[in-house]
């Protein structure tokens, strides 16, 4: 009774401050939301069929001569087909009418598209922070407009980065930092090149991948100046979710000899065993900062698996991939 009176008075007080709340109808609002969802889904379906119709109307006529005839004869052949490069050279316009969108790697562009034979209205370069300019320029030369999508906060595609992640035996305690930094700067991405040339930029602000705010909070604050819009999570207070810090006593990186952190590897393996016992229905991924640390974790895990045979089912009886341990690049 006390709670009912207390909250009723609280509600009256809030309504006096904001009279428009008194006119709010929860059921009507939910109906509006449901109607919007349905109309939004129908609009998406309509857009799909409009795209299909536009594609169908641009399809080349059925012809036995010219470029269309070449494509038709290639379809009828059982063997001795033209190479893809030759086909696109001889009948590229018809192939583009049939397949207006090409998804290719930079190497495939150079391999299959002869310069001057096929041209695109728009080129989209995804993950542009990982694409070197020398790889992208061939595709750019074949288009009228480009959209470069990437994150300049990611590390550029460098040999230095690859060596740092996988070839730790080259670690030099006195390291020539200036030489290494120069190497990073010498090889920039196509994204960095576009930024240096002053091309117009637009930041995508919506972040929807993280189910818990703590997974992106540090990056949002340190790298993106708190400009990312993070969808509120209903699981914010769940102690089982999110990012946690666990201090490992004595976990020191052995830079001089093994280039691993054995104490930390054991701690990680104990956490894996605990997960396999307590939450076998949930998959698990482990990311290590180098190939050597990944191997150290795997070796330690093999020993612990032999000592705990009852958890073997977790690693074997899963419909997809129950567990992985990979170095950062492979993740």
mmCIF file of C-alpha atoms in Angstrom:
data_model
loop_
_atom_site.group_PDB
_atom_site.id
_atom_site.type_symbol
_atom_site.label_atom_id
_atom_site.label_comp_id
_atom_site.label_asym_id
_atom_site.label_seq_id
_atom_site.Cartn_x
_atom_site.Cartn_y
_atom_site.Cartn_z
ATOM 1 C CA UNK A 1 0.000 0.000 0.000
ATOM 2 C CA UNK A 2 2.833 2.347 0.856
ATOM 3 C CA UNK A 3 4.563 1.685 -2.487
ATOM 4 C CA UNK A 4 1.320 2.296 -4.401
ATOM 5 C CA UNK A 5 0.695 5.641 -2.653
ATOM 6 C CA UNK A 6 4.351 6.685 -3.006
ATOM 7 C CA UNK A 7 4.542 5.983 -6.746
ATOM 8 C CA UNK A 8 1.099 7.477 -7.400
ATOM 9 C CA UNK A 9 2.188 10.729 -5.756
ATOM 10 C CA UNK A 10 5.451 10.610 -7.682
ATOM 11 C CA UNK A 11 3.527 10.185 -10.938
ATOM 12 C CA UNK A 12 1.219 13.125 -10.114
ATOM 13 C CA UNK A 13 4.242 15.288 -9.320
ATOM 14 C CA UNK A 14 5.917 14.430 -12.641
ATOM 15 C CA UNK A 15 2.679 15.044 -14.600
ATOM 16 C CA UNK A 16 2.351 18.489 -12.993
ATOM 17 C CA UNK A 17 5.863 19.302 -14.223
ATOM 18 C CA UNK A 18 5.234 17.836 -17.712
ATOM 19 C CA UNK A 19 1.468 17.891 -18.466
ATOM 20 C CA UNK A 20 1.964 16.244 -21.875
ATOM 21 C CA UNK A 21 2.752 12.952 -20.124
ATOM 22 C CA UNK A 22 -0.864 12.761 -18.929
ATOM 23 C CA UNK A 23 -1.986 12.350 -22.536
ATOM 24 C CA UNK A 24 0.416 9.494 -23.252
ATOM 25 C CA UNK A 25 -1.354 6.225 -24.099
ATOM 26 C CA UNK A 26 0.977 3.239 -23.836
ATOM 27 C CA UNK A 27 -1.210 0.871 -25.877
ATOM 28 C CA UNK A 28 -1.664 3.420 -28.672
ATOM 29 C CA UNK A 29 2.095 4.073 -28.703
ATOM 30 C CA UNK A 30 2.837 0.331 -29.000
ATOM 31 C CA UNK A 31 0.383 0.072 -31.903
ATOM 32 C CA UNK A 32 2.161 2.950 -33.664
ATOM 33 C CA UNK A 33 5.512 1.182 -33.158
ATOM 34 C CA UNK A 34 4.104 -2.098 -34.515
ATOM 35 C CA UNK A 35 2.575 -0.325 -37.538
ATOM 36 C CA UNK A 36 5.864 1.420 -38.264
ATOM 37 C CA UNK A 37 7.788 -1.867 -38.080
ATOM 38 C CA UNK A 38 5.394 -3.524 -40.511
ATOM 39 C CA UNK A 39 5.466 -0.600 -42.965
ATOM 40 C CA UNK A 40 9.270 -0.429 -42.695
ATOM 41 C CA UNK A 41 9.574 -4.143 -43.541
ATOM 42 C CA UNK A 42 7.196 -3.730 -46.490
ATOM 43 C CA UNK A 43 9.224 -0.733 -47.715
ATOM 44 C CA UNK A 44 12.429 -2.784 -47.630
ATOM 45 C CA UNK A 45 10.743 -5.599 -49.567
ATOM 46 C CA UNK A 46 9.452 -3.096 -52.133
ATOM 47 C CA UNK A 47 12.949 -1.628 -52.589
ATOM 48 C CA UNK A 48 14.274 -5.139 -53.266
ATOM 49 C CA UNK A 49 11.703 -5.785 -55.983
ATOM 50 C CA UNK A 50 12.277 -2.346 -57.520
ATOM 51 C CA UNK A 51 15.999 -3.140 -57.759
ATOM 52 C CA UNK A 52 15.194 -6.501 -59.372
ATOM 53 C CA UNK A 53 12.844 -4.814 -61.843
ATOM 54 C CA UNK A 54 15.394 -2.143 -62.768
ATOM 55 C CA UNK A 55 17.991 -4.870 -63.333
ATOM 56 C CA UNK A 56 15.586 -6.918 -65.475
ATOM 57 C CA UNK A 57 14.737 -3.920 -67.671
ATOM 58 C CA UNK A 58 18.447 -3.324 -68.374
ATOM 59 C CA UNK A 59 19.154 -6.922 -69.356
ATOM 60 C CA UNK A 60 20.656 -7.238 -72.879
ATOM 61 C CA UNK A 61 18.389 -8.494 -75.689
ATOM 62 C CA UNK A 62 18.656 -12.141 -76.738
ATOM 63 C CA UNK A 63 20.879 -12.002 -79.795
ATOM 64 C CA UNK A 64 23.076 -14.417 -81.683
ATOM 65 C CA UNK A 65 25.477 -11.730 -82.912
ATOM 66 C CA UNK A 66 27.880 -9.265 -81.312
ATOM 67 C CA UNK A 67 28.798 -9.289 -77.631
ATOM 68 C CA UNK A 68 25.506 -10.939 -76.620
ATOM 69 C CA UNK A 69 26.185 -13.723 -79.115
ATOM 70 C CA UNK A 70 29.643 -14.317 -77.618
ATOM 71 C CA UNK A 71 28.163 -14.718 -74.124
ATOM 72 C CA UNK A 72 25.418 -17.033 -75.451
ATOM 73 C CA UNK A 73 27.924 -19.237 -77.290
ATOM 74 C CA UNK A 74 30.133 -19.441 -74.184
ATOM 75 C CA UNK A 75 27.135 -20.586 -72.143
ATOM 76 C CA UNK A 76 26.431 -23.363 -74.651
ATOM 77 C CA UNK A 77 30.005 -24.670 -74.783
ATOM 78 C CA UNK A 78 30.962 -27.744 -72.786
ATOM 79 C CA UNK A 79 34.712 -27.163 -72.986
ATOM 80 C CA UNK A 80 37.272 -24.806 -74.517
ATOM 81 C CA UNK A 81 35.816 -21.672 -72.949
ATOM 82 C CA UNK A 82 37.428 -18.268 -73.291
ATOM 83 C CA UNK A 83 39.438 -17.134 -70.271
ATOM 84 C CA UNK A 84 37.603 -14.717 -67.959
ATOM 85 C CA UNK A 85 39.959 -11.900 -69.009
ATOM 86 C CA UNK A 86 39.297 -12.581 -72.718
ATOM 87 C CA UNK A 87 35.529 -12.852 -72.193
ATOM 88 C CA UNK A 88 35.384 -9.534 -70.334
ATOM 89 C CA UNK A 89 37.451 -7.934 -73.074
ATOM 90 C CA UNK A 90 35.221 -9.245 -75.882
ATOM 91 C CA UNK A 91 31.826 -8.939 -74.171
ATOM 92 C CA UNK A 92 32.355 -6.867 -71.023
ATOM 93 C CA UNK A 93 29.348 -4.587 -71.632
ATOM 94 C CA UNK A 94 26.926 -7.521 -71.844
ATOM 95 C CA UNK A 95 28.437 -9.231 -68.801
ATOM 96 C CA UNK A 96 28.007 -5.991 -66.823
ATOM 97 C CA UNK A 97 24.348 -5.789 -67.862
ATOM 98 C CA UNK A 98 23.800 -9.308 -66.562
ATOM 99 C CA UNK A 99 25.969 -8.827 -63.466
ATOM 100 C CA UNK A 100 26.116 -5.086 -62.697
ATOM 101 C CA UNK A 101 28.002 -5.574 -59.402
ATOM 102 C CA UNK A 102 31.522 -7.052 -59.334
ATOM 103 C CA UNK A 103 33.087 -7.969 -55.984
ATOM 104 C CA UNK A 104 36.806 -8.465 -56.495
ATOM 105 C CA UNK A 105 40.111 -8.300 -54.680
ATOM 106 C CA UNK A 106 42.766 -5.888 -56.018
ATOM 107 C CA UNK A 107 44.664 -8.886 -57.422
ATOM 108 C CA UNK A 108 41.561 -10.122 -59.263
ATOM 109 C CA UNK A 109 41.034 -6.686 -60.816
ATOM 110 C CA UNK A 110 44.542 -6.785 -62.307
ATOM 111 C CA UNK A 111 44.148 -10.419 -63.356
ATOM 112 C CA UNK A 112 40.721 -10.353 -65.020
ATOM 113 C CA UNK A 113 40.032 -6.760 -66.151
ATOM 114 C CA UNK A 114 42.138 -5.567 -69.048
ATOM 115 C CA UNK A 115 42.660 -1.775 -68.885
ATOM 116 C CA UNK A 116 40.198 0.175 -71.025
ATOM 117 C CA UNK A 117 37.707 -2.671 -71.582
ATOM 118 C CA UNK A 118 35.379 -2.428 -68.544
ATOM 119 C CA UNK A 119 34.432 0.750 -66.652
ATOM 120 C CA UNK A 120 32.400 1.126 -63.440
ATOM 121 C CA UNK A 121 30.179 3.982 -62.301
ATOM 122 C CA UNK A 122 31.129 3.471 -58.658
ATOM 123 C CA UNK A 123 33.973 1.763 -56.817
ATOM 124 C CA UNK A 124 33.609 0.945 -53.102
ATOM 125 C CA UNK A 125 36.850 0.085 -51.295
ATOM 126 C CA UNK A 126 36.032 -1.624 -48.001
ATOM 127 C CA UNK A 127 38.515 -2.040 -45.116
ATOM 128 C CA UNK A 128 40.550 0.656 -46.847
ATOM 129 C CA UNK A 129 42.988 1.026 -43.947
ATOM 130 C CA UNK A 130 44.337 -2.424 -44.921
ATOM 131 C CA UNK A 131 44.671 -1.718 -48.681
ATOM 132 C CA UNK A 132 47.928 -0.287 -49.998
ATOM 133 C CA UNK A 133 47.635 2.472 -52.638
ATOM 134 C CA UNK A 134 49.543 0.358 -55.172
ATOM 135 C CA UNK A 135 46.825 -2.310 -54.877
ATOM 136 C CA UNK A 136 43.915 0.126 -55.150
ATOM 137 C CA UNK A 137 45.015 2.360 -58.029
ATOM 138 C CA UNK A 138 44.293 -0.265 -60.696
ATOM 139 C CA UNK A 139 40.655 -0.458 -59.623
ATOM 140 C CA UNK A 140 40.393 3.335 -59.258
ATOM 141 C CA UNK A 141 41.607 3.772 -62.851
ATOM 142 C CA UNK A 142 38.566 1.763 -64.042
ATOM 143 C CA UNK A 143 35.844 3.810 -62.303
ATOM 144 C CA UNK A 144 34.149 7.231 -62.387
ATOM 145 C CA UNK A 145 33.589 7.685 -58.653
ATOM 146 C CA UNK A 146 34.992 6.119 -55.473
ATOM 147 C CA UNK A 147 33.730 5.607 -51.935
ATOM 148 C CA UNK A 148 36.535 4.645 -49.549
ATOM 149 C CA UNK A 149 35.339 2.941 -46.357
ATOM 150 C CA UNK A 150 37.702 2.338 -43.466
ATOM 151 C CA UNK A 151 38.954 3.333 -40.052
ATOM 152 C CA UNK A 152 42.066 5.492 -39.865
ATOM 153 C CA UNK A 153 42.484 4.427 -36.212
ATOM 154 C CA UNK A 154 43.359 0.916 -37.359
ATOM 155 C CA UNK A 155 46.993 0.095 -38.046
ATOM 156 C CA UNK A 156 48.084 0.485 -41.688
ATOM 157 C CA UNK A 157 49.089 -2.531 -43.798
ATOM 158 C CA UNK A 158 52.807 -2.793 -43.047
ATOM 159 C CA UNK A 159 55.480 -5.478 -42.922
ATOM 160 C CA UNK A 160 56.486 -3.984 -39.588
ATOM 161 C CA UNK A 161 53.040 -4.782 -38.192
ATOM 162 C CA UNK A 162 53.154 -8.354 -39.517
ATOM 163 C CA UNK A 163 56.607 -8.909 -38.007
ATOM 164 C CA UNK A 164 55.516 -7.462 -34.688
ATOM 165 C CA UNK A 165 52.561 -9.842 -34.512
ATOM 166 C CA UNK A 166 54.077 -13.099 -35.743
ATOM 167 C CA UNK A 167 57.876 -13.063 -35.869
ATOM 168 C CA UNK A 168 58.851 -12.138 -32.343
ATOM 169 C CA UNK A 169 62.282 -13.743 -32.504
ATOM 170 C CA UNK A 170 63.468 -10.620 -34.333
ATOM 171 C CA UNK A 171 62.671 -8.597 -31.219
ATOM 172 C CA UNK A 172 65.501 -6.157 -30.537
ATOM 173 C CA UNK A 173 65.736 -4.871 -27.001
ATOM 174 C CA UNK A 174 67.616 -1.776 -28.054
ATOM 175 C CA UNK A 175 65.444 -1.601 -31.239
ATOM 176 C CA UNK A 176 65.990 1.118 -33.804
ATOM 177 C CA UNK A 177 62.672 2.869 -33.177
ATOM 178 C CA UNK A 178 63.292 5.580 -35.732
ATOM 179 C CA UNK A 179 63.938 3.080 -38.529
ATOM 180 C CA UNK A 180 60.805 1.112 -37.593
ATOM 181 C CA UNK A 181 58.659 4.239 -37.436
ATOM 182 C CA UNK A 182 59.932 5.325 -40.843
ATOM 183 C CA UNK A 183 58.933 1.967 -42.263
ATOM 184 C CA UNK A 184 55.377 2.398 -40.950
ATOM 185 C CA UNK A 185 55.125 5.888 -42.415
ATOM 186 C CA UNK A 186 56.543 4.869 -45.785
ATOM 187 C CA UNK A 187 53.718 2.410 -46.477
ATOM 188 C CA UNK A 188 50.364 4.124 -46.050
ATOM 189 C CA UNK A 189 46.889 2.874 -46.942
ATOM 190 C CA UNK A 190 44.574 4.129 -49.669
ATOM 191 C CA UNK A 191 42.445 5.561 -46.836
ATOM 192 C CA UNK A 192 45.391 7.613 -45.575
ATOM 193 C CA UNK A 193 46.128 8.769 -49.120
ATOM 194 C CA UNK A 194 42.527 9.955 -49.591
ATOM 195 C CA UNK A 195 42.604 11.805 -46.256
ATOM 196 C CA UNK A 196 45.921 13.441 -47.195
ATOM 197 C CA UNK A 197 44.383 14.637 -50.476
ATOM 198 C CA UNK A 198 41.494 16.288 -48.604
ATOM 199 C CA UNK A 199 38.630 14.171 -49.962
ATOM 200 C CA UNK A 200 35.262 14.789 -48.235
ATOM 201 C CA UNK A 201 34.779 12.683 -45.093
ATOM 202 C CA UNK A 202 31.770 11.412 -43.168
ATOM 203 C CA UNK A 203 31.950 9.489 -39.909
ATOM 204 C CA UNK A 204 29.548 6.614 -39.281
ATOM 205 C CA UNK A 205 28.432 7.218 -35.705
ATOM 206 C CA UNK A 206 26.155 4.266 -34.958
ATOM 207 C CA UNK A 207 27.838 1.371 -33.185
ATOM 208 C CA UNK A 208 25.635 -1.714 -33.076
ATOM 209 C CA UNK A 209 28.020 -4.687 -32.791
ATOM 210 C CA UNK A 210 28.804 -4.710 -29.072
ATOM 211 C CA UNK A 211 26.101 -6.281 -26.901
ATOM 212 C CA UNK A 212 27.627 -4.567 -23.872
ATOM 213 C CA UNK A 213 28.762 -0.937 -23.677
ATOM 214 C CA UNK A 214 32.079 -1.727 -21.943
ATOM 215 C CA UNK A 215 33.359 -3.578 -25.043
ATOM 216 C CA UNK A 216 33.531 -0.313 -27.019
ATOM 217 C CA UNK A 217 33.663 2.295 -24.213
ATOM 218 C CA UNK A 218 37.481 2.572 -24.103
ATOM 219 C CA UNK A 219 37.814 2.865 -27.895
ATOM 220 C CA UNK A 220 34.930 5.346 -28.034
ATOM 221 C CA UNK A 221 36.594 7.582 -25.463
ATOM 222 C CA UNK A 222 40.247 7.226 -26.501
ATOM 223 C CA UNK A 223 39.924 7.112 -30.305
ATOM 224 C CA UNK A 224 36.549 8.566 -31.312
ATOM 225 C CA UNK A 225 36.141 11.428 -28.785
ATOM 226 C CA UNK A 226 32.922 9.865 -27.418
ATOM 227 C CA UNK A 227 31.192 10.532 -30.749
ATOM 228 C CA UNK A 228 29.924 6.968 -31.312
ATOM 229 C CA UNK A 229 26.254 6.441 -30.566
ATOM 230 C CA UNK A 230 26.011 3.190 -28.599
ATOM 231 C CA UNK A 231 22.603 1.533 -28.375
ATOM 232 C CA UNK A 232 21.728 1.078 -24.664
ATOM 233 C CA UNK A 233 21.999 -2.518 -23.516
ATOM 234 C CA UNK A 234 19.398 -4.199 -21.274
ATOM 235 C CA UNK A 235 22.266 -6.334 -19.926
ATOM 236 C CA UNK A 236 24.360 -3.406 -18.664
ATOM 237 C CA UNK A 237 24.283 -4.574 -15.032
ATOM 238 C CA UNK A 238 24.760 -8.275 -15.812
ATOM 239 C CA UNK A 239 28.007 -9.302 -14.052
ATOM 240 C CA UNK A 240 28.579 -12.119 -16.574
ATOM 241 C CA UNK A 241 28.854 -9.768 -19.564
ATOM 242 C CA UNK A 242 31.199 -7.008 -20.687
ATOM 243 C CA UNK A 243 34.896 -6.282 -20.306
ATOM 244 C CA UNK A 244 36.722 -7.218 -17.099
ATOM 245 C CA UNK A 245 40.301 -6.770 -15.899
ATOM 246 C CA UNK A 246 42.042 -9.697 -14.224
ATOM 247 C CA UNK A 247 45.512 -9.024 -12.827
ATOM 248 C CA UNK A 248 47.871 -11.994 -13.264
ATOM 249 C CA UNK A 249 50.469 -12.092 -10.492
ATOM 250 C CA UNK A 250 53.982 -12.583 -11.914
ATOM 251 C CA UNK A 251 52.848 -12.527 -15.532
ATOM 252 C CA UNK A 252 55.965 -11.137 -17.228
ATOM 253 C CA UNK A 253 56.789 -11.233 -20.946
ATOM 254 C CA UNK A 254 60.004 -13.177 -21.545
ATOM 255 C CA UNK A 255 61.362 -10.993 -24.360
ATOM 256 C CA UNK A 256 64.895 -12.304 -24.380
ATOM 257 C CA UNK A 257 64.406 -16.094 -24.623
ATOM 258 C CA UNK A 258 60.985 -17.590 -25.352
ATOM 259 C CA UNK A 259 59.128 -14.382 -26.343
ATOM 260 C CA UNK A 260 56.077 -15.622 -24.405
ATOM 261 C CA UNK A 261 54.299 -15.051 -21.115
ATOM 262 C CA UNK A 262 54.037 -18.542 -19.594
ATOM 263 C CA UNK A 263 52.358 -17.468 -16.346
ATOM 264 C CA UNK A 264 49.638 -15.675 -18.260
ATOM 265 C CA UNK A 265 49.227 -18.636 -20.629
ATOM 266 C CA UNK A 266 48.527 -20.915 -17.643
ATOM 267 C CA UNK A 267 46.025 -18.414 -16.212
ATOM 268 C CA UNK A 268 44.221 -18.264 -19.561
ATOM 269 C CA UNK A 269 44.086 -22.079 -19.743
ATOM 270 C CA UNK A 270 42.643 -22.312 -16.236
ATOM 271 C CA UNK A 271 39.907 -19.889 -17.343
ATOM 272 C CA UNK A 272 39.252 -22.049 -20.435
ATOM 273 C CA UNK A 273 38.893 -25.185 -18.273
ATOM 274 C CA UNK A 274 36.540 -23.358 -15.917
ATOM 275 C CA UNK A 275 34.418 -22.220 -18.870
ATOM 276 C CA UNK A 276 34.276 -25.746 -20.305
ATOM 277 C CA UNK A 277 33.011 -27.067 -16.959
ATOM 278 C CA UNK A 278 30.538 -24.324 -16.049
ATOM 279 C CA UNK A 279 29.253 -23.118 -19.452
ATOM 280 C CA UNK A 280 29.794 -25.894 -22.014
ATOM 281 C CA UNK A 281 26.785 -24.707 -24.039
ATOM 282 C CA UNK A 282 28.568 -21.394 -24.824
ATOM 283 C CA UNK A 283 31.365 -21.152 -27.399
ATOM 284 C CA UNK A 284 34.687 -19.543 -26.466
ATOM 285 C CA UNK A 285 37.382 -17.614 -28.337
ATOM 286 C CA UNK A 286 40.903 -16.780 -27.127
ATOM 287 C CA UNK A 287 43.012 -14.092 -28.829
ATOM 288 C CA UNK A 288 46.786 -13.941 -28.314
ATOM 289 C CA UNK A 289 49.051 -11.062 -29.327
ATOM 290 C CA UNK A 290 51.530 -13.231 -31.214
ATOM 291 C CA UNK A 291 51.888 -16.653 -32.812
ATOM 292 C CA UNK A 292 54.337 -17.712 -30.067
ATOM 293 C CA UNK A 293 51.918 -16.795 -27.281
ATOM 294 C CA UNK A 294 49.153 -18.640 -29.128
ATOM 295 C CA UNK A 295 51.348 -21.778 -29.242
ATOM 296 C CA UNK A 296 52.195 -21.391 -25.549
ATOM 297 C CA UNK A 297 48.492 -21.311 -24.665
ATOM 298 C CA UNK A 298 47.733 -24.305 -26.892
ATOM 299 C CA UNK A 299 50.598 -26.361 -25.423
ATOM 300 C CA UNK A 300 49.496 -25.592 -21.872
ATOM 301 C CA UNK A 301 45.882 -26.368 -22.754
ATOM 302 C CA UNK A 302 46.823 -29.805 -24.123
ATOM 303 C CA UNK A 303 48.446 -30.680 -20.785
ATOM 304 C CA UNK A 304 45.396 -29.511 -18.827
ATOM 305 C CA UNK A 305 43.023 -31.411 -21.123
ATOM 306 C CA UNK A 306 44.876 -34.649 -20.352
ATOM 307 C CA UNK A 307 44.508 -33.936 -16.633
ATOM 308 C CA UNK A 308 40.789 -33.130 -17.035
ATOM 309 C CA UNK A 309 39.365 -35.662 -19.541
ATOM 310 C CA UNK A 310 35.775 -34.911 -18.465
ATOM 311 C CA UNK A 311 35.823 -31.585 -20.391
ATOM 312 C CA UNK A 312 36.782 -33.176 -23.721
ATOM 313 C CA UNK A 313 33.142 -33.156 -24.838
ATOM 314 C CA UNK A 314 33.138 -29.335 -24.870
ATOM 315 C CA UNK A 315 35.919 -29.245 -27.481
ATOM 316 C CA UNK A 316 34.385 -31.985 -29.664
ATOM 317 C CA UNK A 317 30.594 -32.062 -29.345
ATOM 318 C CA UNK A 318 29.527 -28.695 -30.765
ATOM 319 C CA UNK A 319 27.572 -28.096 -34.019
ATOM 320 C CA UNK A 320 29.976 -25.411 -35.326
ATOM 321 C CA UNK A 321 33.212 -24.111 -33.786
ATOM 322 C CA UNK A 322 33.089 -24.468 -29.994
ATOM 323 C CA UNK A 323 36.544 -23.075 -29.291
ATOM 324 C CA UNK A 324 39.390 -21.262 -30.982
ATOM 325 C CA UNK A 325 42.785 -19.932 -29.928
ATOM 326 C CA UNK A 326 44.294 -17.621 -32.567
ATOM 327 C CA UNK A 327 46.834 -14.869 -32.862
ATOM 328 C CA UNK A 328 45.471 -11.354 -33.306
ATOM 329 C CA UNK A 329 45.831 -11.137 -37.094
ATOM 330 C CA UNK A 330 43.967 -14.407 -37.666
ATOM 331 C CA UNK A 331 41.159 -13.335 -35.361
#
